[in-house]
Amino acid sequence: MMTEQDFRDLMAGVCAPVTVVTAAEGGTPHGSTVSAFASLSLRPPMVSVALDRASGLLARIQTTGRFGVNVLGAEQKALALRFAGRSANRFDSVRWEYDHDLPRLPDAPGWLVCELTSAVAGGDHRLLLGTVVHARTATAAPLVYGHRTFGTHSAFAPVA
């Protein structure tokens, strides 16, 4: 029988990109670090993001119907930790701006603007499906999370 800890240990070995998902409501920026992010479709371009059902960010995205995804670079571990914390002032002392009316971290190498297509219940999380309406990218190594630590793809050797 698999325990919750068995599942956690198994999933810790699966590397995932590190993103900061954002939304704005009433002129106030909101954001959280999310590693449960994936490409979903090319036609139309879609992504998926999983957020805890108790997340305030989830409620704001469901209210506004839009969210942004900042794909963090290999040198942005501190930024990932800042948005993973419980601080109510995550945007204080962080360089950010509005882009398409969503909070954007301009130093992040990737940026997506998404319209919420649907939200699917999944245990203690909700899976948000978003259609990408704007994307900006740069050629920088992404920050990834795996084995309970931060790293980058460039640290991995190709498999023959």
GROMACS .gro file of C-alpha atoms in nm:
model
  160
    1MET     CA    1   0.000   0.000   0.000
    2MET     CA    2   0.128   0.345  -0.089
    3THR     CA    3   0.140   0.610   0.183
    4GLU     CA    4   0.120   0.985   0.134
    5GLN     CA    5   0.494   0.999   0.211
    6ASP     CA    6   0.564   0.731  -0.053
    7PHE     CA    7   0.379   0.945  -0.308
    8ARG     CA    8   0.564   1.260  -0.198
    9ASP     CA    9   0.899   1.080  -0.225
   10LEU     CA   10   0.818   0.948  -0.572
   11MET     CA   11   0.699   1.286  -0.701
   12ALA     CA   12   1.004   1.461  -0.553
   13GLY     CA   13   1.212   1.281  -0.815
   14VAL     CA   14   1.009   1.424  -1.103
   15CYS     CA   15   1.166   1.752  -1.209
   16ALA     CA   16   0.929   2.034  -1.295
   17PRO     CA   17   0.967   2.390  -1.420
   18VAL     CA   18   0.937   2.663  -1.157
   19THR     CA   19   0.691   2.941  -1.230
   20VAL     CA   20   0.530   3.230  -1.049
   21VAL     CA   21   0.161   3.240  -1.140
   22THR     CA   22  -0.001   3.582  -1.101
   23ALA     CA   23  -0.337   3.753  -1.110
   24ALA     CA   24  -0.464   4.101  -1.029
   25GLU     CA   25  -0.787   4.189  -0.858
   26GLY     CA   26  -0.894   4.541  -0.765
   27GLY     CA   27  -0.554   4.681  -0.862
   28THR     CA   28  -0.370   4.451  -0.621
   29PRO     CA   29  -0.114   4.200  -0.754
   30HIS     CA   30  -0.120   3.840  -0.632
   31GLY     CA   31   0.122   3.559  -0.705
   32SER     CA   32   0.249   3.220  -0.595
   33THR     CA   33   0.532   2.988  -0.688
   34VAL     CA   34   0.397   2.689  -0.881
   35SER     CA   35   0.587   2.387  -1.009
   36ALA     CA   36   0.271   2.204  -1.120
   37PHE     CA   37   0.274   2.372  -1.461
   38ALA     CA   38   0.272   2.202  -1.801
   39SER     CA   39   0.208   2.258  -2.167
   40LEU     CA   40  -0.128   2.108  -2.264
   41SER     CA   41  -0.205   2.183  -2.630
   42LEU     CA   42  -0.057   2.349  -2.938
   43ARG     CA   43  -0.385   2.410  -3.128
   44PRO     CA   44  -0.498   2.618  -2.949
   45PRO     CA   45  -0.197   2.692  -2.731
   46MET     CA   46  -0.295   2.586  -2.379
   47VAL     CA   47  -0.128   2.521  -2.045
   48SER     CA   48  -0.231   2.365  -1.716
   49VAL     CA   49  -0.156   2.491  -1.366
   50ALA     CA   50  -0.251   2.314  -1.040
   51LEU     CA   51  -0.329   2.527  -0.733
   52ASP     CA   52  -0.426   2.428  -0.380
   53ARG     CA   53  -0.802   2.459  -0.329
   54ALA     CA   54  -0.738   2.686  -0.029
   55SER     CA   55  -0.519   2.921  -0.233
   56GLY     CA   56  -0.627   3.285  -0.240
   57LEU     CA   57  -0.467   3.307  -0.585
   58LEU     CA   58  -0.701   3.034  -0.712
   59ALA     CA   59  -1.004   3.231  -0.597
   60ARG     CA   60  -0.876   3.545  -0.769
   61ILE     CA   61  -0.807   3.365  -1.096
   62GLN     CA   62  -1.153   3.210  -1.093
   63THR     CA   63  -1.304   3.555  -1.029
   64THR     CA   64  -1.108   3.739  -1.297
   65GLY     CA   65  -1.081   3.455  -1.551
   66ARG     CA   66  -0.718   3.540  -1.633
   67PHE     CA   67  -0.371   3.455  -1.508
   68GLY     CA   68  -0.008   3.512  -1.593
   69VAL     CA   69   0.276   3.260  -1.582
   70ASN     CA   70   0.632   3.381  -1.519
   71VAL     CA   71   0.871   3.099  -1.613
   72LEU     CA   72   1.168   3.151  -1.384
   73GLY     CA   73   1.531   3.129  -1.491
   74ALA     CA   74   1.811   2.924  -1.339
   75GLU     CA   75   1.933   3.221  -1.131
   76GLN     CA   76   1.595   3.302  -0.973
   77LYS     CA   77   1.580   3.064  -0.675
   78ALA     CA   78   1.539   3.357  -0.431
   79LEU     CA   79   1.239   3.480  -0.629
   80ALA     CA   80   1.085   3.131  -0.625
   81LEU     CA   81   1.128   3.113  -0.246
   82ARG     CA   82   0.983   3.461  -0.196
   83PHE     CA   83   0.661   3.372  -0.381
   84ALA     CA   84   0.643   3.031  -0.211
   85GLY     CA   85   0.630   3.193   0.133
   86ARG     CA   86   0.328   3.307   0.330
   87SER     CA   87   0.411   3.679   0.314
   88ALA     CA   88   0.122   3.903   0.218
   89ASN     CA   89   0.371   4.142   0.058
   90ARG     CA   90   0.536   3.915  -0.195
   91PHE     CA   91   0.567   4.195  -0.452
   92ASP     CA   92   0.747   4.433  -0.212
   93SER     CA   93   1.115   4.478  -0.304
   94VAL     CA   94   1.062   4.279  -0.626
   95ARG     CA   95   1.087   4.428  -0.974
   96TRP     CA   96   0.748   4.381  -1.139
   97GLU     CA   97   0.515   4.558  -1.380
   98TYR     CA   98   0.173   4.517  -1.535
   99ASP     CA   99   0.169   4.348  -1.876
  100HIS     CA  100  -0.172   4.280  -2.033
  101ASP     CA  101  -0.318   4.395  -1.697
  102LEU     CA  102  -0.144   4.112  -1.510
  103PRO     CA  103   0.156   4.132  -1.273
  104ARG     CA  104   0.471   4.031  -1.462
  105LEU     CA  105   0.824   3.974  -1.332
  106PRO     CA  106   1.024   4.129  -1.619
  107ASP     CA  107   1.345   3.944  -1.532
  108ALA     CA  108   1.180   3.605  -1.579
  109PRO     CA  109   1.284   3.453  -1.914
  110GLY     CA  110   0.933   3.334  -2.002
  111TRP     CA  111   0.595   3.504  -1.976
  112LEU     CA  112   0.249   3.377  -2.068
  113VAL     CA  113  -0.086   3.553  -2.052
  114CYS     CA  114  -0.370   3.303  -2.020
  115GLU     CA  115  -0.749   3.315  -2.033
  116LEU     CA  116  -0.901   3.063  -1.793
  117THR     CA  117  -1.078   2.796  -1.999
  118SER     CA  118  -1.184   2.562  -1.720
  119ALA     CA  119  -1.107   2.447  -1.367
  120VAL     CA  120  -1.119   2.080  -1.277
  121ALA     CA  121  -1.132   1.944  -0.921
  122GLY     CA  122  -0.846   1.710  -0.836
  123GLY     CA  123  -0.821   1.609  -0.472
  124ASP     CA  124  -0.690   1.899  -0.264
  125HIS     CA  125  -0.604   2.098  -0.578
  126ARG     CA  126  -0.781   2.241  -0.881
  127LEU     CA  127  -0.634   2.203  -1.227
  128LEU     CA  128  -0.668   2.526  -1.422
  129LEU     CA  129  -0.666   2.502  -1.800
  130GLY     CA  130  -0.571   2.823  -1.974
  131THR     CA  131  -0.558   2.935  -2.335
  132VAL     CA  132  -0.239   3.130  -2.403
  133VAL     CA  133  -0.321   3.466  -2.562
  134HIS     CA  134   0.027   3.618  -2.539
  135ALA     CA  135   0.374   3.470  -2.489
  136ARG     CA  136   0.721   3.616  -2.454
  137THR     CA  137   1.036   3.411  -2.422
  138ALA     CA  138   1.412   3.448  -2.405
  139THR     CA  139   1.691   3.199  -2.436
  140ALA     CA  140   1.779   3.143  -2.072
  141ALA     CA  141   1.810   2.819  -1.882
  142PRO     CA  142   1.492   2.755  -1.681
  143LEU     CA  143   1.480   2.695  -1.307
  144VAL     CA  144   1.355   2.344  -1.229
  145TYR     CA  145   1.255   2.175  -0.903
  146GLY     CA  146   1.331   1.812  -0.840
  147HIS     CA  147   1.470   1.589  -0.565
  148ARG     CA  148   1.352   1.864  -0.323
  149THR     CA  149   1.602   2.117  -0.454
  150PHE     CA  150   1.637   2.376  -0.727
  151GLY     CA  151   1.845   2.313  -1.036
  152THR     CA  152   1.850   2.368  -1.408
  153HIS     CA  153   1.826   2.151  -1.715
  154SER     CA  154   2.180   2.238  -1.810
  155ALA     CA  155   2.297   2.033  -1.510
  156PHE     CA  156   2.153   1.717  -1.665
  157ALA     CA  157   2.355   1.506  -1.906
  158PRO     CA  158   2.184   1.369  -2.219
  159VAL     CA  159   2.103   0.999  -2.211
  160ALA     CA  160   2.245   0.795  -2.500
   0.00000   0.00000   0.00000
